[in-house]
mmCIF file of C-alpha atoms in Angstrom:
data_model
loop_
_atom_site.group_PDB
_atom_site.id
_atom_site.type_symbol
_atom_site.label_atom_id
_atom_site.label_comp_id
_atom_site.label_asym_id
_atom_site.label_seq_id
_atom_site.Cartn_x
_atom_site.Cartn_y
_atom_site.Cartn_z
ATOM 1 C CA UNK Y 1 -84.731 88.860 -128.263
ATOM 2 C CA UNK Y 2 -82.350 87.159 -125.777
ATOM 3 C CA UNK Y 3 -79.853 86.212 -127.895
ATOM 4 C CA UNK Y 4 -79.815 82.536 -128.383
ATOM 5 C CA UNK Y 5 -81.021 80.790 -131.680
ATOM 6 C CA UNK Y 6 -82.620 77.793 -132.302
ATOM 7 C CA UNK Y 7 -83.425 75.868 -135.018
ATOM 8 C CA UNK Y 8 -85.350 73.907 -136.350
ATOM 9 C CA UNK Y 9 -87.917 76.180 -134.868
ATOM 10 C CA UNK Y 10 -90.384 73.116 -135.567
ATOM 11 C CA UNK Y 11 -90.132 69.677 -137.257
ATOM 12 C CA UNK Y 12 -93.099 67.569 -138.497
ATOM 13 C CA UNK Y 13 -91.442 63.193 -138.389
ATOM 14 C CA UNK Y 14 -92.876 59.903 -138.349
ATOM 15 C CA UNK Y 15 -92.611 57.504 -135.594
ATOM 16 C CA UNK Y 16 -89.234 55.856 -135.483
ATOM 17 C CA UNK Y 17 -87.109 58.338 -137.891
ATOM 18 C CA UNK Y 18 -84.177 60.285 -136.762
ATOM 19 C CA UNK Y 19 -84.324 64.154 -136.051
ATOM 20 C CA UNK Y 20 -81.018 67.108 -134.937
ATOM 21 C CA UNK Y 21 -81.884 69.866 -133.417
ATOM 22 C CA UNK Y 22 -79.131 72.682 -133.485
ATOM 23 C CA UNK Y 23 -78.949 75.368 -130.388
ATOM 24 C CA UNK Y 24 -76.475 78.585 -130.761
ATOM 25 C CA UNK Y 25 -75.452 80.158 -127.187
ATOM 26 C CA UNK Y 26 -74.977 83.372 -126.529
ATOM 27 C CA UNK Y 27 -71.466 84.402 -127.889
ATOM 28 C CA UNK Y 28 -68.807 83.725 -125.671
ATOM 29 C CA UNK Y 29 -70.046 81.655 -122.320
ATOM 30 C CA UNK Y 30 -69.658 78.297 -121.491
ATOM 31 C CA UNK Y 31 -72.592 77.038 -120.514
ATOM 32 C CA UNK Y 32 -75.700 75.494 -122.326
ATOM 33 C CA UNK Y 33 -78.515 73.604 -121.097
ATOM 34 C CA UNK Y 34 -81.238 71.710 -123.040
ATOM 35 C CA UNK Y 35 -84.995 71.912 -121.492
ATOM 36 C CA UNK Y 36 -88.035 69.856 -122.111
ATOM 37 C CA UNK Y 37 -91.443 71.128 -122.566
ATOM 38 C CA UNK Y 38 -94.477 69.043 -122.557
ATOM 39 C CA UNK Y 39 -97.863 70.629 -122.482
ATOM 40 C CA UNK Y 40 -99.050 71.731 -119.997
ATOM 41 C CA UNK Y 41 -95.074 71.857 -118.221
ATOM 42 C CA UNK Y 42 -93.023 73.962 -117.007
ATOM 43 C CA UNK Y 43 -89.526 73.259 -119.079
ATOM 44 C CA UNK Y 44 -87.655 69.878 -117.747
ATOM 45 C CA UNK Y 45 -83.736 69.133 -117.295
ATOM 46 C CA UNK Y 46 -82.025 67.260 -119.604
ATOM 47 C CA UNK Y 47 -78.315 68.041 -119.864
ATOM 48 C CA UNK Y 48 -76.054 70.835 -118.724
ATOM 49 C CA UNK Y 49 -72.524 71.433 -121.277
ATOM 50 C CA UNK Y 50 -69.789 73.277 -120.078
ATOM 51 C CA UNK Y 51 -68.158 74.340 -123.262
ATOM 52 C CA UNK Y 52 -67.696 71.298 -124.780
ATOM 53 C CA UNK Y 53 -67.962 68.753 -121.768
ATOM 54 C CA UNK Y 54 -71.496 67.379 -120.586
ATOM 55 C CA UNK Y 55 -71.126 67.865 -117.242
ATOM 56 C CA UNK Y 56 -74.620 66.336 -116.095
ATOM 57 C CA UNK Y 57 -77.382 64.322 -117.698
ATOM 58 C CA UNK Y 58 -81.427 64.266 -117.174
ATOM 59 C CA UNK Y 59 -82.655 60.521 -116.951
ATOM 60 C CA UNK Y 60 -85.104 62.476 -118.657
ATOM 61 C CA UNK Y 61 -82.376 61.498 -121.426
ATOM 62 C CA UNK Y 62 -82.593 58.514 -122.343
ATOM 63 C CA UNK Y 63 -80.518 56.276 -124.700
ATOM 64 C CA UNK Y 64 -82.493 57.013 -127.542
ATOM 65 C CA UNK Y 65 -80.774 61.107 -126.807
ATOM 66 C CA UNK Y 66 -77.317 62.621 -127.931
ATOM 67 C CA UNK Y 67 -76.350 66.007 -127.149
ATOM 68 C CA UNK Y 68 -72.484 67.790 -128.313
ATOM 69 C CA UNK Y 69 -70.981 70.592 -128.083
ATOM 70 C CA UNK Y 70 -68.328 70.733 -130.587
ATOM 71 C CA UNK Y 71 -65.608 73.536 -129.954
ATOM 72 C CA UNK Y 72 -67.362 74.020 -126.713
ATOM 73 C CA UNK Y 73 -69.403 76.534 -129.488
ATOM 74 C CA UNK Y 74 -73.003 75.453 -130.930
ATOM 75 C CA UNK Y 75 -74.918 72.199 -129.225
ATOM 76 C CA UNK Y 76 -76.366 69.916 -131.186
ATOM 77 C CA UNK Y 77 -79.627 67.327 -130.180
ATOM 78 C CA UNK Y 78 -80.277 64.059 -131.592
ATOM 79 C CA UNK Y 79 -82.739 61.744 -131.324
ATOM 80 C CA UNK Y 80 -82.877 59.159 -132.172
ATOM 81 C CA UNK Y 81 -85.734 56.141 -133.244
ATOM 82 C CA UNK Y 82 -88.747 58.822 -132.445
ATOM 83 C CA UNK Y 83 -91.312 57.722 -130.788
ATOM 84 C CA UNK Y 84 -95.314 59.607 -129.696
ATOM 85 C CA UNK Y 85 -93.922 60.912 -126.287
ATOM 86 C CA UNK Y 86 -90.960 62.733 -127.675
ATOM 87 C CA UNK Y 87 -93.355 64.878 -129.074
ATOM 88 C CA UNK Y 88 -92.129 68.394 -127.370
ATOM 89 C CA UNK Y 89 -90.781 71.655 -127.029
ATOM 90 C CA UNK Y 90 -87.526 71.663 -126.488
ATOM 91 C CA UNK Y 91 -85.376 74.367 -125.579
ATOM 92 C CA UNK Y 92 -81.341 75.647 -125.390
ATOM 93 C CA UNK Y 93 -80.229 78.203 -123.071
ATOM 94 C CA UNK Y 94 -77.952 79.937 -121.389
ATOM 95 C CA UNK Y 95 -76.327 82.509 -119.273
ATOM 96 C CA UNK Y 96 -76.430 85.689 -120.105
ATOM 97 C CA UNK Y 97 -72.971 86.431 -118.562
ATOM 98 C CA UNK Y 98 -69.855 84.862 -117.422
ATOM 99 C CA UNK Y 99 -70.582 85.826 -113.657
ATOM 100 C CA UNK Y 100 -72.874 83.251 -111.743
ATOM 101 C CA UNK Y 101 -76.450 84.983 -111.674
ATOM 102 C CA UNK Y 102 -78.376 81.675 -111.811
ATOM 103 C CA UNK Y 103 -80.849 83.016 -114.810
ATOM 104 C CA UNK Y 104 -80.977 82.060 -117.606
ATOM 105 C CA UNK Y 105 -82.005 83.316 -121.292
ATOM 106 C CA UNK Y 106 -83.554 80.693 -123.852
ATOM 107 C CA UNK Y 107 -83.819 80.253 -127.326
ATOM 108 C CA UNK Y 108 -87.866 79.744 -128.299
ATOM 109 C CA UNK Y 109 -87.275 76.498 -129.143
ATOM 110 C CA UNK Y 110 -87.568 73.731 -131.679
ATOM 111 C CA UNK Y 111 -90.885 71.884 -131.551
ATOM 112 C CA UNK Y 112 -90.955 68.502 -131.912
ATOM 113 C CA UNK Y 113 -93.961 66.427 -132.683
ATOM 114 C CA UNK Y 114 -94.140 63.018 -133.586
ATOM 115 C CA UNK Y 115 -96.813 61.374 -136.119
ATOM 116 C CA UNK S 1 -81.874 69.283 -104.649
ATOM 117 C CA UNK S 2 -84.468 71.805 -105.291
ATOM 118 C CA UNK S 3 -88.085 72.364 -106.186
ATOM 119 C CA UNK S 4 -90.875 74.268 -107.041
ATOM 120 C CA UNK S 5 -94.474 73.673 -106.584
ATOM 121 C CA UNK S 6 -96.645 76.036 -107.615
ATOM 122 C CA UNK S 7 -100.453 76.180 -106.860
ATOM 123 C CA UNK S 8 -103.357 76.695 -108.393
ATOM 124 C CA UNK S 9 -102.744 75.538 -112.490
ATOM 125 C CA UNK S 10 -105.302 78.192 -113.208
ATOM 126 C CA UNK S 11 -105.825 81.362 -112.179
ATOM 127 C CA UNK S 12 -108.372 83.705 -113.591
ATOM 128 C CA UNK S 13 -108.420 87.280 -112.700
ATOM 129 C CA UNK S 14 -110.600 91.018 -113.563
ATOM 130 C CA UNK S 15 -108.629 93.629 -115.632
ATOM 131 C CA UNK S 16 -107.862 95.741 -112.594
ATOM 132 C CA UNK S 17 -108.037 92.934 -109.387
ATOM 133 C CA UNK S 18 -104.376 91.989 -108.093
ATOM 134 C CA UNK S 19 -102.568 89.467 -109.954
ATOM 135 C CA UNK S 20 -101.652 86.894 -106.939
ATOM 136 C CA UNK S 21 -99.936 83.595 -108.460
ATOM 137 C CA UNK S 22 -97.807 81.149 -105.482
ATOM 138 C CA UNK S 23 -94.986 79.740 -105.500
ATOM 139 C CA UNK S 24 -93.417 77.705 -102.837
ATOM 140 C CA UNK S 25 -90.021 75.911 -103.221
ATOM 141 C CA UNK S 26 -87.749 73.318 -101.090
ATOM 142 C CA UNK S 27 -83.787 73.429 -101.478
ATOM 143 C CA UNK S 28 -81.086 72.425 -98.550
ATOM 144 C CA UNK S 29 -78.889 75.764 -100.030
ATOM 145 C CA UNK S 30 -79.622 78.980 -100.126
ATOM 146 C CA UNK S 31 -81.890 79.798 -103.085
ATOM 147 C CA UNK S 32 -81.788 81.578 -106.038
ATOM 148 C CA UNK S 33 -85.408 81.762 -106.828
ATOM 149 C CA UNK S 34 -87.055 82.890 -110.351
ATOM 150 C CA UNK S 35 -90.547 83.855 -112.368
ATOM 151 C CA UNK S 36 -90.328 83.626 -115.631
ATOM 152 C CA UNK S 37 -93.758 84.459 -118.427
ATOM 153 C CA UNK S 38 -94.114 82.220 -120.967
ATOM 154 C CA UNK S 39 -97.226 84.216 -124.265
ATOM 155 C CA UNK S 40 -98.259 81.292 -126.251
ATOM 156 C CA UNK S 41 -95.930 80.673 -129.130
ATOM 157 C CA UNK S 42 -92.820 82.757 -128.553
ATOM 158 C CA UNK S 43 -90.387 81.560 -125.633
ATOM 159 C CA UNK S 44 -89.623 81.931 -121.856
ATOM 160 C CA UNK S 45 -88.922 85.848 -120.783
ATOM 161 C CA UNK S 46 -87.260 86.385 -117.098
ATOM 162 C CA UNK S 47 -89.898 88.425 -115.071
ATOM 163 C CA UNK S 48 -87.568 88.969 -112.302
ATOM 164 C CA UNK S 49 -85.664 87.355 -109.892
ATOM 165 C CA UNK S 50 -83.963 86.705 -106.557
ATOM 166 C CA UNK S 51 -80.343 86.667 -105.528
ATOM 167 C CA UNK S 52 -79.150 88.478 -102.527
ATOM 168 C CA UNK S 53 -80.077 90.615 -100.590
ATOM 169 C CA UNK S 54 -82.769 92.716 -100.761
ATOM 170 C CA UNK S 55 -86.294 90.043 -100.841
ATOM 171 C CA UNK S 56 -88.681 92.273 -102.744
ATOM 172 C CA UNK S 57 -88.025 92.730 -105.929
ATOM 173 C CA UNK S 58 -89.672 94.362 -108.569
ATOM 174 C CA UNK S 59 -89.756 93.617 -112.480
ATOM 175 C CA UNK S 60 -90.533 94.289 -115.548
ATOM 176 C CA UNK S 61 -94.072 95.095 -116.874
ATOM 177 C CA UNK S 62 -95.348 95.624 -112.472
ATOM 178 C CA UNK S 63 -94.958 93.284 -111.768
ATOM 179 C CA UNK S 64 -93.637 92.180 -108.171
ATOM 180 C CA UNK S 65 -91.733 88.913 -105.831
ATOM 181 C CA UNK S 66 -91.175 88.639 -102.248
ATOM 182 C CA UNK S 67 -88.713 86.219 -100.890
ATOM 183 C CA UNK S 68 -89.756 84.800 -97.192
ATOM 184 C CA UNK S 69 -87.443 81.860 -96.468
ATOM 185 C CA UNK S 70 -89.513 81.480 -92.930
ATOM 186 C CA UNK S 71 -92.475 80.093 -94.725
ATOM 187 C CA UNK S 72 -90.335 78.808 -98.381
ATOM 188 C CA UNK S 73 -92.135 80.725 -100.812
ATOM 189 C CA UNK S 74 -91.330 83.226 -103.054
ATOM 190 C CA UNK S 75 -95.024 84.568 -104.438
ATOM 191 C CA UNK S 76 -94.987 87.071 -107.419
ATOM 192 C CA UNK S 77 -98.052 89.611 -107.187
ATOM 193 C CA UNK S 78 -98.928 92.508 -109.180
ATOM 194 C CA UNK S 79 -101.223 95.671 -108.399
ATOM 195 C CA UNK S 80 -104.074 95.897 -111.513
ATOM 196 C CA UNK S 81 -103.797 93.311 -113.530
ATOM 197 C CA UNK S 82 -103.697 93.961 -117.745
ATOM 198 C CA UNK S 83 -105.399 92.468 -121.067
ATOM 199 C CA UNK S 84 -101.621 91.649 -121.668
ATOM 200 C CA UNK S 85 -100.405 90.074 -118.756
ATOM 201 C CA UNK S 86 -102.726 86.187 -119.871
ATOM 202 C CA UNK S 87 -99.731 84.697 -120.282
ATOM 203 C CA UNK S 88 -98.191 80.925 -117.927
ATOM 204 C CA UNK S 89 -95.968 82.042 -115.712
ATOM 205 C CA UNK S 90 -93.145 79.722 -114.097
ATOM 206 C CA UNK S 91 -91.705 79.364 -111.070
ATOM 207 C CA UNK S 92 -87.915 78.461 -110.738
ATOM 208 C CA UNK S 93 -85.243 78.248 -108.218
ATOM 209 C CA UNK S 94 -81.413 76.648 -108.626
ATOM 210 C CA UNK S 95 -78.058 78.133 -105.885
ATOM 211 C CA UNK S 96 -75.351 79.856 -105.953
ATOM 212 C CA UNK S 97 -73.741 77.174 -107.815
ATOM 213 C CA UNK S 98 -71.889 77.353 -110.982
ATOM 214 C CA UNK S 99 -74.002 75.158 -113.073
ATOM 215 C CA UNK S 100 -77.079 73.612 -111.331
ATOM 216 C CA UNK S 101 -79.674 74.145 -114.037
ATOM 217 C CA UNK S 102 -83.244 75.614 -113.142
ATOM 218 C CA UNK S 103 -85.630 73.474 -111.545
ATOM 219 C CA UNK S 104 -88.752 75.152 -113.502
ATOM 220 C CA UNK S 105 -92.581 74.826 -111.284
ATOM 221 C CA UNK S 106 -95.593 73.253 -114.205
ATOM 222 C CA UNK S 107 -97.009 76.953 -113.823
ATOM 223 C CA UNK S 108 -99.883 78.478 -113.840
ATOM 224 C CA UNK S 109 -102.114 79.998 -116.122
ATOM 225 C CA UNK S 110 -103.286 83.917 -115.669
ATOM 226 C CA UNK S 111 -106.310 84.289 -117.399
ATOM 227 C CA UNK S 112 -107.633 87.689 -117.453
ATOM 228 C CA UNK S 113 -111.051 88.884 -118.169
ATOM 229 C CA UNK S 114 -112.383 92.864 -119.161
#
């Protein structure tokens, strides 16, 4: 158990529907990251929060994607008008401790299947 | 900007044989380097890391990796493979600047046969 929780673990939806994923990071830590992992690929960086501020967004994060972190605690990732290409595992991660040593602890992910 | 190249998307070894998974990185500043393992239907687990200091680092489950700056490499090894080592392995790079994202390679699937 890494201390990073994600919900739901699995989501099946029809093309065009909206979906939302939630991440609860390691408590008392101010940095949170979202990644996407497709089959046979490594995790790809999507976006990064420090407290409630979204400080960096990848070009992979199209305008159909939005992420929030109200109050600097849990975070949500919403995908609007889903497309089949959005099918992937969405991973949330946070550092294990405030001192920056580079590593991230990952949640078990939310797997999205778009039909 | 950082990047990682993992040579060989699939490596097969026999039980008891040496495991060698290759990773080369690119970074304009001193890198922090990591290996993660992902077992089927499980999350990513940190195997080992290099930040500063000793260039040979040891991790969990008998794995180790050596940082070679001159070769921009961080290859993962294990002297004797076990069936339980079958998984996908990812090399990743970042920097010492807080907030810099981890950049992952595409992964290497390790198969172990009896």
